[in-house]
Coordinates of C-alpha atoms and ligand atoms in Angstrom, one line a residue:
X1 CA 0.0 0.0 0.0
X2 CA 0.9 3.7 -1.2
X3 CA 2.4 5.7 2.2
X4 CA 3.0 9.6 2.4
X5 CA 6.3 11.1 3.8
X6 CA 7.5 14.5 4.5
X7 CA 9.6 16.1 2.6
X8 CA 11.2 17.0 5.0
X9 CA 11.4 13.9 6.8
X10 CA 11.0 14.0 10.4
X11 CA 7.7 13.2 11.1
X12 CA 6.8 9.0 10.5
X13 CA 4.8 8.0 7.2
X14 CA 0.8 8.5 7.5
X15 CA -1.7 7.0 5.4
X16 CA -3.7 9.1 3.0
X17 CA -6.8 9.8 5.1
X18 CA -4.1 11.9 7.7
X19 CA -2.3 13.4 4.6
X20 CA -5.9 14.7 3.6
X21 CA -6.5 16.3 6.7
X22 CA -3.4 17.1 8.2
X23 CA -2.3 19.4 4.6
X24 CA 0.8 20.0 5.6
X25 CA 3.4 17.5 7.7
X26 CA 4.0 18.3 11.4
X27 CA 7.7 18.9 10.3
X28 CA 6.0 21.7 7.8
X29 CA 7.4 19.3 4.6
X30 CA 4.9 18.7 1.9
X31 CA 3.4 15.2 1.7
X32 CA 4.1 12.5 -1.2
X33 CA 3.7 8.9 -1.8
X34 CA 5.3 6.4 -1.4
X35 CA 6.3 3.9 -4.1
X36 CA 4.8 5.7 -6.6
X37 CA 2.8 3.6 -8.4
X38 CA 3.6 2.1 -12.1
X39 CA 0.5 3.2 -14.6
X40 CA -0.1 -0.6 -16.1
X41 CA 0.4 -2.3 -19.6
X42 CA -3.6 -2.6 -19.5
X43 CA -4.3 0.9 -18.4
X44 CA -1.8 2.6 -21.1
X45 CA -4.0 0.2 -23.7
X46 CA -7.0 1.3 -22.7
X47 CA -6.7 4.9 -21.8
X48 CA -7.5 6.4 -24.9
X49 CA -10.9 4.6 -24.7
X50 CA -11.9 5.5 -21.3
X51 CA -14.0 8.5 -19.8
X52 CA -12.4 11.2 -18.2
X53 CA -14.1 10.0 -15.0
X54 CA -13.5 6.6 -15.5
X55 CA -9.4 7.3 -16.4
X56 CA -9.2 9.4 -13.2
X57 CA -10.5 6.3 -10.9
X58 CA -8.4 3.7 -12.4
X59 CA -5.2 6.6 -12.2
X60 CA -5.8 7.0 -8.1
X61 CA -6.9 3.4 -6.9
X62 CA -3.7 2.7 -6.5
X63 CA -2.8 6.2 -4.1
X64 CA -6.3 5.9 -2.6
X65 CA -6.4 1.7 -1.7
X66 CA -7.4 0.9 1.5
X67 CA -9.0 4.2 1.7
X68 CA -11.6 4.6 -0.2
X69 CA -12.9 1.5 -2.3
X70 CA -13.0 1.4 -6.0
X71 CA -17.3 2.1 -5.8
X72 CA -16.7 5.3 -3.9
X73 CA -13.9 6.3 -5.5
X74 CA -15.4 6.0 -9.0
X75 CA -18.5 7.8 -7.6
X76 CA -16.4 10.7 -6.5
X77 CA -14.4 11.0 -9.9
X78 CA -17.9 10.6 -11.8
X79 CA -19.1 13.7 -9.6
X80 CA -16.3 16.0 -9.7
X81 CA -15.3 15.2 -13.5
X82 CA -18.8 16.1 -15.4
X83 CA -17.6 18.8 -18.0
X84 CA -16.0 18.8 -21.0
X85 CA -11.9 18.3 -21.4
X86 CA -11.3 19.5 -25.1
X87 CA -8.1 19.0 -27.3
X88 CA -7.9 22.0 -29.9
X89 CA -5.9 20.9 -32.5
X90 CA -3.8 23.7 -33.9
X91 CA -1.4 22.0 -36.8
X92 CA 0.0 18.7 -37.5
X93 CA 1.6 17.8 -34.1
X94 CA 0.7 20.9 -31.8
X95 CA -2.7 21.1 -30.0
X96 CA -4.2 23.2 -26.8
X97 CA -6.1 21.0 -24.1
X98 CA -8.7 23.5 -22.7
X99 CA -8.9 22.3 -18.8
X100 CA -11.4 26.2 -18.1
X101 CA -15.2 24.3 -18.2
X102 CA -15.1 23.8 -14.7
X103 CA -17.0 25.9 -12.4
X104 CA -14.5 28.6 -12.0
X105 CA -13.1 28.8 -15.5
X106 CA -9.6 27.4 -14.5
X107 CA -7.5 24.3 -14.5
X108 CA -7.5 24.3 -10.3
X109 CA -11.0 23.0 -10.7
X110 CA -9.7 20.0 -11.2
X111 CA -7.6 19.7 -8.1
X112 CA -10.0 21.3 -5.9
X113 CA -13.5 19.4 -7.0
X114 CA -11.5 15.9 -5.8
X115 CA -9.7 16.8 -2.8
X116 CA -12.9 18.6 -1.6
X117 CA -15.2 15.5 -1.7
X118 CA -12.1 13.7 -0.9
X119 CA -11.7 15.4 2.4
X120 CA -15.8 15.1 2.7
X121 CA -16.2 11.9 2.4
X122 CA -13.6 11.5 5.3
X123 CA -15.0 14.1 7.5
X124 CA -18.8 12.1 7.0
X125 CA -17.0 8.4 7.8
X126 CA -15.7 9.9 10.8
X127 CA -18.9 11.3 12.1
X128 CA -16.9 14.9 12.1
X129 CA -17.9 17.7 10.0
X130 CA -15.5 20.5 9.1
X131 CA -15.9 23.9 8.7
X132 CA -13.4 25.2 6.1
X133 CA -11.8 28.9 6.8
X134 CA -10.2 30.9 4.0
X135 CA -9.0 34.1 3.2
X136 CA -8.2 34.9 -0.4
X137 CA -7.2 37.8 -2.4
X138 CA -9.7 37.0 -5.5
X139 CA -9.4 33.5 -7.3
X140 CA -8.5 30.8 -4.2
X141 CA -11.7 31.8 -2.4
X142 CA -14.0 30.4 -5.7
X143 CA -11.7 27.5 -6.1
X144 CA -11.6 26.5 -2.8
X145 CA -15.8 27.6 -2.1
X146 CA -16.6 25.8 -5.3
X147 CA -14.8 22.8 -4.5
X148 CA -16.6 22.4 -1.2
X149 CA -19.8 23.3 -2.5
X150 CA -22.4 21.0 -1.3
X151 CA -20.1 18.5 -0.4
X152 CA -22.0 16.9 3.1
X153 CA -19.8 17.5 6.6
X154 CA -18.1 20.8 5.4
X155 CA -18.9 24.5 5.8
X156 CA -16.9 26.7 4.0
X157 CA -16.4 30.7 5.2
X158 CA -14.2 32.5 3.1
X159 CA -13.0 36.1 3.9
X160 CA -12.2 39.0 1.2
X161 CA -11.1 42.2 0.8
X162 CA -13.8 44.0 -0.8
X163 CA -11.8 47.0 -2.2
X164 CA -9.7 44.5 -3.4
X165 CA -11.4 42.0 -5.2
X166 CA -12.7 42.3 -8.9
X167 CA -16.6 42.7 -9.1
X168 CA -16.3 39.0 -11.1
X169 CA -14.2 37.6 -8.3
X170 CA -16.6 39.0 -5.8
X171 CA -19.9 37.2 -7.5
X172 CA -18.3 34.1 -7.8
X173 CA -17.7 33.7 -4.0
X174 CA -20.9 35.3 -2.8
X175 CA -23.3 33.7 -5.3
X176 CA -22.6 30.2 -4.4
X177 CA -25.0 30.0 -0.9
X178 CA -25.7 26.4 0.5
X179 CA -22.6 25.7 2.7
X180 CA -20.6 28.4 1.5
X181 CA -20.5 31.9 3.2
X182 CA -18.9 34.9 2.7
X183 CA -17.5 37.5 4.8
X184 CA -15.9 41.1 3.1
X185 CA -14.0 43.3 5.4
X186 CA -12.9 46.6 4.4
X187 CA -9.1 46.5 4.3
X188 CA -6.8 44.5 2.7
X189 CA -6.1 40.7 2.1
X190 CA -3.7 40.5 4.7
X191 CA -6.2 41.9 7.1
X192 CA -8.1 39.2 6.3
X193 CA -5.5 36.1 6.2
X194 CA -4.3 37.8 10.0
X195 CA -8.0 37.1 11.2
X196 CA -8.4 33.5 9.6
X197 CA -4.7 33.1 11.5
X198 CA -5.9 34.2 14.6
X199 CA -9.1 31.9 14.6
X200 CA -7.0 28.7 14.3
X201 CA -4.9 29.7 17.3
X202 CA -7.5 30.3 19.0
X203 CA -8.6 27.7 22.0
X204 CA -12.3 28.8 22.4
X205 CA -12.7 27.8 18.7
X206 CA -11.6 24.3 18.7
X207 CA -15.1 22.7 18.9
X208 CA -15.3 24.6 15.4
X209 CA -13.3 22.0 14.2
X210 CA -11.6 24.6 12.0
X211 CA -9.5 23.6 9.0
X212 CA -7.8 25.2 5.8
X213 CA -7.9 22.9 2.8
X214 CA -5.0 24.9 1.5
X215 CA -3.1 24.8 -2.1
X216 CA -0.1 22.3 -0.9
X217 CA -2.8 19.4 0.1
X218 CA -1.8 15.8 -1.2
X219 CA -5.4 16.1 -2.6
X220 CA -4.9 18.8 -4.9
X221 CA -1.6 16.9 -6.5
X222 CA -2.9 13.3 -7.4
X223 CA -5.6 14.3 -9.7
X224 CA -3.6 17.0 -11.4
X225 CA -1.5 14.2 -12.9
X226 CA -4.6 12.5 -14.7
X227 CA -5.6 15.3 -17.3
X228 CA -1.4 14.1 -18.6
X229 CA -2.2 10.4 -19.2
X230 CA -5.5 12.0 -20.6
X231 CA -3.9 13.9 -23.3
X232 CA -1.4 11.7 -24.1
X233 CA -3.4 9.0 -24.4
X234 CA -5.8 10.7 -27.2
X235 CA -2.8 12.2 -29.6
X236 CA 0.2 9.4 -29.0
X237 CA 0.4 5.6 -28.9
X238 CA 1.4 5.4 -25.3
X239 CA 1.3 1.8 -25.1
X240 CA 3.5 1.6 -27.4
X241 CA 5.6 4.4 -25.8
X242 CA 5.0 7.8 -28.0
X243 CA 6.2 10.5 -26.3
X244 CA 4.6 13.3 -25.9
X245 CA 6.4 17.3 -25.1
X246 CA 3.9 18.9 -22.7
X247 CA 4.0 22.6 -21.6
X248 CA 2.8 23.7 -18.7
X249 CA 2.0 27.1 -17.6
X250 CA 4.0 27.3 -14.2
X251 CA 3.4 29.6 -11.0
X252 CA 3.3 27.2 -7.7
X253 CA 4.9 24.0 -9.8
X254 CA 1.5 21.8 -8.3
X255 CA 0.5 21.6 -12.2
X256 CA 4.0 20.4 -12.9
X257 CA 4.1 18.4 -10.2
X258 CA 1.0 16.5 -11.1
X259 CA 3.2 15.8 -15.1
X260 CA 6.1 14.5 -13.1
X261 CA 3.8 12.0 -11.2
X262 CA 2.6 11.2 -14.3
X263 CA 6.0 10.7 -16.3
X264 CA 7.7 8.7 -13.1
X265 CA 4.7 5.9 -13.0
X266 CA 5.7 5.8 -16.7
X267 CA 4.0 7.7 -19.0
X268 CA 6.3 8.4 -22.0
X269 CA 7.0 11.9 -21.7
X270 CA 9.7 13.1 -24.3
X271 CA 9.6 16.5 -22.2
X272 CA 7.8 18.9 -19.4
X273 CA 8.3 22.4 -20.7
X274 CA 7.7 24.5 -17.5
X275 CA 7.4 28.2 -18.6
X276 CA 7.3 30.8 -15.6
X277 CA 6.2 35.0 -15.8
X278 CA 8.9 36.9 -15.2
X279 CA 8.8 35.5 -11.6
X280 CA 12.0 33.1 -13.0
X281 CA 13.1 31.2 -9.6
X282 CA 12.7 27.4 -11.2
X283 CA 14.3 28.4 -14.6
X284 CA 17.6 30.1 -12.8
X285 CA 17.5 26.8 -10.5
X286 CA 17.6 24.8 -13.6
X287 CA 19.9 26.4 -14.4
X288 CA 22.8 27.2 -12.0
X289 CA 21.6 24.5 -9.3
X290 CA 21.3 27.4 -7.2
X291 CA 17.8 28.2 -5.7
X292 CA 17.2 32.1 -4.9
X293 CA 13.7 32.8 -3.9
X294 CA 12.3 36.0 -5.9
X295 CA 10.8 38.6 -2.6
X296 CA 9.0 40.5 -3.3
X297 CA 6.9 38.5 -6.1
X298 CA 6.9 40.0 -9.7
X299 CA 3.4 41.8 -11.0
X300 CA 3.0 40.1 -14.5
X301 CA -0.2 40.0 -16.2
X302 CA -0.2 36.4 -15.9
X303 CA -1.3 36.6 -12.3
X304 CA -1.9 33.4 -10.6
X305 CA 1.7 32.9 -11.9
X306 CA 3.4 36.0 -9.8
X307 CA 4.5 33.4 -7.3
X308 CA 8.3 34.0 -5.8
X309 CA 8.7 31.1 -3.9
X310 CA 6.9 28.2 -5.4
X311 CA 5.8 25.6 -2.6
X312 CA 5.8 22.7 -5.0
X313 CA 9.6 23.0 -5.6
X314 CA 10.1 20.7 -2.4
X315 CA 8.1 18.3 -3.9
X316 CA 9.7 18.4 -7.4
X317 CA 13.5 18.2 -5.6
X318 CA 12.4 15.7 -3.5
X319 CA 11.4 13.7 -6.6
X320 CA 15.0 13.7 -7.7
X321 CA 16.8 12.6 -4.8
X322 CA 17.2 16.4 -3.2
X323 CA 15.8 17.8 0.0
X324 CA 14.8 21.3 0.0
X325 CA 13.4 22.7 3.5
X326 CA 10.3 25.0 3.5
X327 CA 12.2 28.3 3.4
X328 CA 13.3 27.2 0.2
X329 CA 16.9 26.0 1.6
X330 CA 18.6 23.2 -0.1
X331 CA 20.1 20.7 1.7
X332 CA 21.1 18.1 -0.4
X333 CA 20.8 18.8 -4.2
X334 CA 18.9 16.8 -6.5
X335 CA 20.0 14.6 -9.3
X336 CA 20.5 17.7 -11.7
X337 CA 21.3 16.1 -15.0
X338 CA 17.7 13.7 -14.6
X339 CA 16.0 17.0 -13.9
X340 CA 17.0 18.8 -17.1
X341 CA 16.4 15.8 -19.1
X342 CA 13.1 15.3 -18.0
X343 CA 12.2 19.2 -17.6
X344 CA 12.8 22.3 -19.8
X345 CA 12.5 25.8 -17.6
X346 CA 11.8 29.0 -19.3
X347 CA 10.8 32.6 -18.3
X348 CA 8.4 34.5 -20.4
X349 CA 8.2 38.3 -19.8
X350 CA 4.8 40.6 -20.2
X351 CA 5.7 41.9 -23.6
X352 CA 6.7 38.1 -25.2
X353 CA 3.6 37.0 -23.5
X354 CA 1.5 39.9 -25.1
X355 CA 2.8 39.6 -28.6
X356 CA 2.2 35.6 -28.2
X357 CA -1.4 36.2 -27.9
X358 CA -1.2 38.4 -30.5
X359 CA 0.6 36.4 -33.1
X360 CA -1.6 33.0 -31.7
X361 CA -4.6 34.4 -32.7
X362 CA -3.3 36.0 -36.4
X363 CA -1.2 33.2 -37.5
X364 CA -2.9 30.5 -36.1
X365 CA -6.5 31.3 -35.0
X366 CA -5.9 30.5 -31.5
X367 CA -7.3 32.6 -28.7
X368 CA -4.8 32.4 -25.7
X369 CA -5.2 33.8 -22.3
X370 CA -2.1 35.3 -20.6
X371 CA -1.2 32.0 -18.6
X372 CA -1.5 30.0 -21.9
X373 CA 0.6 32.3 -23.7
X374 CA 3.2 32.1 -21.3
X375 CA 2.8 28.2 -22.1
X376 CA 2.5 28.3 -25.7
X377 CA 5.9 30.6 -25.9
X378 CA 7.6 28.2 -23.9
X379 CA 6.5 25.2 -26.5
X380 CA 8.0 27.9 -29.5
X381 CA 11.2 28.4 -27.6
X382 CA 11.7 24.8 -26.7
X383 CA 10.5 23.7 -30.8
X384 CA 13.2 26.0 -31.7
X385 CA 16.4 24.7 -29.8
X386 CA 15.0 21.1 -30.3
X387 CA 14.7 21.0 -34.2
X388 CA 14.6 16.8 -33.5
X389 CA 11.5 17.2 -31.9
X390 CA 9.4 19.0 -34.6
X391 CA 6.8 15.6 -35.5
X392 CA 6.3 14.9 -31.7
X393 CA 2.7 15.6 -30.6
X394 CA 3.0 18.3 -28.2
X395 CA 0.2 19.4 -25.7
X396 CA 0.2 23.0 -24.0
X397 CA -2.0 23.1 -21.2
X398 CA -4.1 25.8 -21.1
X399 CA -5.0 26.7 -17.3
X400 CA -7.8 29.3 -17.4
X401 CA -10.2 30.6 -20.1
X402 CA -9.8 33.8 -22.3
X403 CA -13.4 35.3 -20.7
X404 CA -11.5 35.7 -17.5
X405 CA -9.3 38.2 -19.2
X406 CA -11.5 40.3 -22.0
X407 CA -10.2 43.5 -22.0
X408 CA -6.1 42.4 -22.5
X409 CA -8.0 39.9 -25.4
X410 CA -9.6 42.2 -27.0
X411 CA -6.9 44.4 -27.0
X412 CA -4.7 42.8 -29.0
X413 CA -6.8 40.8 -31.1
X414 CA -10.1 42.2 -31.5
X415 CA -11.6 39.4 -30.6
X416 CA -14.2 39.7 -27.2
X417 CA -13.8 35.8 -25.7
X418 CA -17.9 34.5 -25.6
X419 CA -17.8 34.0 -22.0
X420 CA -18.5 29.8 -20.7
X421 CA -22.0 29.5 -19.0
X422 CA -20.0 29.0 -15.4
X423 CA -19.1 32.8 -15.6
X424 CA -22.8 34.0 -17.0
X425 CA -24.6 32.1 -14.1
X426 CA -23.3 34.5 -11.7
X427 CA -24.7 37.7 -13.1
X428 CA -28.1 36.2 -12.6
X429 CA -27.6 34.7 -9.5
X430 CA -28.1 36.8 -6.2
X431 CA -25.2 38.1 -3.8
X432 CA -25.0 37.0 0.1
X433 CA -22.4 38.7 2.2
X434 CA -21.9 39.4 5.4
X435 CA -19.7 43.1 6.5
X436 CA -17.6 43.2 9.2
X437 CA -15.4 45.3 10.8
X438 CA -11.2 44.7 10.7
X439 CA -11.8 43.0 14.1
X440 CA -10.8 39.8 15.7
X441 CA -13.5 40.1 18.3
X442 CA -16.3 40.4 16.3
X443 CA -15.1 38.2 13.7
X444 CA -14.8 35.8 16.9
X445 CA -18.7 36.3 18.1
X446 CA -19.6 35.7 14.4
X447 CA -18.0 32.9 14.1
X448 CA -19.2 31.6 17.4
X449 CA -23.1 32.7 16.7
X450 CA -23.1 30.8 13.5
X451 CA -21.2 28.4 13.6
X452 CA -21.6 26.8 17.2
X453 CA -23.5 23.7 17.6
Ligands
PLP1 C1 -2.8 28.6 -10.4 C2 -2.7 28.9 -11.8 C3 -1.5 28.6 -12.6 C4 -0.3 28.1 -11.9 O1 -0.4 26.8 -11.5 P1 0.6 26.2 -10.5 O2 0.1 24.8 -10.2 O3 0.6 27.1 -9.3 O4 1.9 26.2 -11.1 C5 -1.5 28.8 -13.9 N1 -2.6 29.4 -14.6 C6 -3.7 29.7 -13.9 C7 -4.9 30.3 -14.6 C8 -3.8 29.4 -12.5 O5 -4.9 29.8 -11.9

């Protein structure tokens, strides 16, 4: 059976149930398993036939054994993976998987929709129920909201800044209802992470039974390797070992992380191009061997990339035989020469990743958001050194949808992005918030009337 260490390895081996719940190891390393598993002879054959659903199940039986059986586990895959995964085919060996039709237009949908009935199912078995806190400066709060949505056990309360949030951002938290409730203070995100802080140190809120679901959860990893086995499985003979280039958009490295999983339980995988912003820690790391964290963070347009620090890098050094602490320092380096054969890191600025929407859309009728661009520019530069690899099918992943980001769109192209039903339903749908003051006491007392049973 699978086991999950730390990364940073002082704390003993837990099963996945505790990785679920705990998030983050006692030692503050990030969790992974433990052999990883080998995707089979059978499963490669069959891939290309199989449902989304269906190839996600047969992908995390072997992480999930002994904790959730095969029925529950298909049921939660069947749940969480009902919308459409298209492959836009752009020439003869280049195409665009689309992974925006989930409920909040981006690729974290996918993540977040398994680890949050994941972690409900759990909570229900246990006869616990959870109630989720979150603060977020715009785009976590719907992932993490959405993912918990009516999931049985959990009650979500997520806390915004609202000056700070866009009027999109804001409707996607506050329309949701059911378990899901809002709370908008009027300073800034900080203000409300400090509060959400405070609650969990907090001893008169234990019987809350308070809990963060954040980004570094085992949960959000595993699935994120499916959608490669996916991809590969409908452009390549993968049985037969075609490999496949992939490029991935990069900010956190989870995305990446999720390829890697899929490429070291044998997926052929002829590359993983990982193409950052500006915010270029992973590429100068690939680089040099030396890791400098970027503080502060880098504004680029692509903005769920402007990450400085990337908490997945643990994970991916940890892969290779390194150990990297989680204040990014290194203390024993990784198998260098694996890493670059297996990953290609390159740094997009605003202006290349402007002009690559731009020339996308003239020269090849395909509308890229900013993240994509990033992606796609990395695929050109990596075409371009790698002249060899011109007739292998290569995949970018594209992690959020061009609707998100009309104005810069229509800027360049001309073109206004028809906006996916998940982002119309909101205008219709009524807003529920509750204001409070920058306060720990009364955030405290509202936490305590509503939530205390
Ligand atoms: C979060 C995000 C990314 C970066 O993904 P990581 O797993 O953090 O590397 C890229 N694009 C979009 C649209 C995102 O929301």
């Amino acid at each position: 059976m699978i086991s999950y260490y730390s990364t940073n390895r002082s704390v003993p081996e837990v099963d996945l149930a505790d990785a679920l719940l705990l998030g983050q190891a006692g030692d503050k390393g990030l969790f992974m398993p433990s052999p990883i598993p080998r995707l089979s002879v059978d499963l490669l054959e069959k891939a290309r036939d199989m449902t989304y659903a269906d190839l996600a199940a047969a992908i995390l039986a072997p992480y999930t054994e002994g904790v959730f059986p095969m029925t529950v586990l298909a049921e939660m895959c069947g749940d969480a993976y009902n919308f459409e995964i298209p492959i836009e085919t752009v020439d003869a060996t280049r195409c665009v998987m689309r992974l925006d039709q989930g409920p909040t237009a981006s690729f974290k949908d996918f993540a977040a929709r398994f680890m949050g009935r994941a972690i409900g199912r759990l909570v229900r078995e246990r006869n616990q129920d959870l109630l989720i806190l979150t603060a977020t400066s715009g785009d976590t709060g719907s992932a993490v909201a959405n993912a918990f949505l009516g999931v049985d056990g959990i009650r979500a309360l997520v806390l915004f800044p609202i000056n700070e949030v866009s009027e999109r951002q804001r409707k996607q938290m506050t329309t949701l209802g059911d378990n899901v409730a809002t709370v908008a203070l009027p300073g800034k995100f900080d203000d409300c992470q400090a509060l959400v802080k405070q609650a969990f140190a907090d001893p008169d809120l234990v019987g809350l039974n308070l809990s963060s679901a954040n980004s570094i959860n085992i949960g959000r990893l595993l699935p994120q390797s499916v959608y490669y086995v996916y991809a590969a499985s409908r452009l390549a003979d993968i049985a037969g070992g075609e490999k496949v280039v992939f490029s991935v958009p990069s900010g956190n490295f989870g995305d990446m992380m999720g390829g890697v999983l899929a490429l070291l339980s044998g997926l052929p995988v002829e590359r993983l191009v990982i193409a950052t912003n500006a915010n270029d820690a992973v590429p100068r790391f690939l680089e040099t061997g030396q890791y400098q964290k970027i503080v502060p963070s880098l504004k680029c347009i692509s903005n769920a990339m402007n990450v400085g620090h990337p908490s997945n890098l643990a994970r991916l050094v940890d892969a290779y035989g390194g150990q990297m602490d989680e204040l990014g320092t290194l203390n024993t380096p990784p198998d260098m020469d694996n890493m670059r054969r297996d990953l290609f890191a390159v740094s997009i600025d605003d202006d290349q990743t402007l002009n690559t929407i731009g020339a996308a859309y003239k020269d090849l009728n395909l509308l890229l958001e900013p993240h994509g661009a990033v992606g796609w520019a990395g695929l050109t530069q990596y075409l371009n050194q790698h002249p060899d690899q011109a007739a292998a099918p290569a995949i970018l992943l594209e992690t959020a949808h061009p609707a998100k980001f009309p104005d810069e769109i229509q800027a360049i192209t001309g073109a206004v992005p028809e906006a996916p039903p998940s982002l119309l339903n909101i205008e219709r749908k009524k807003e529920h918030y509750e204001e409070l003051p920058v306060d720990y006491d009364a955030f405290k007392n509202h936490l305590i009337r509503t939530y205390r049973r």
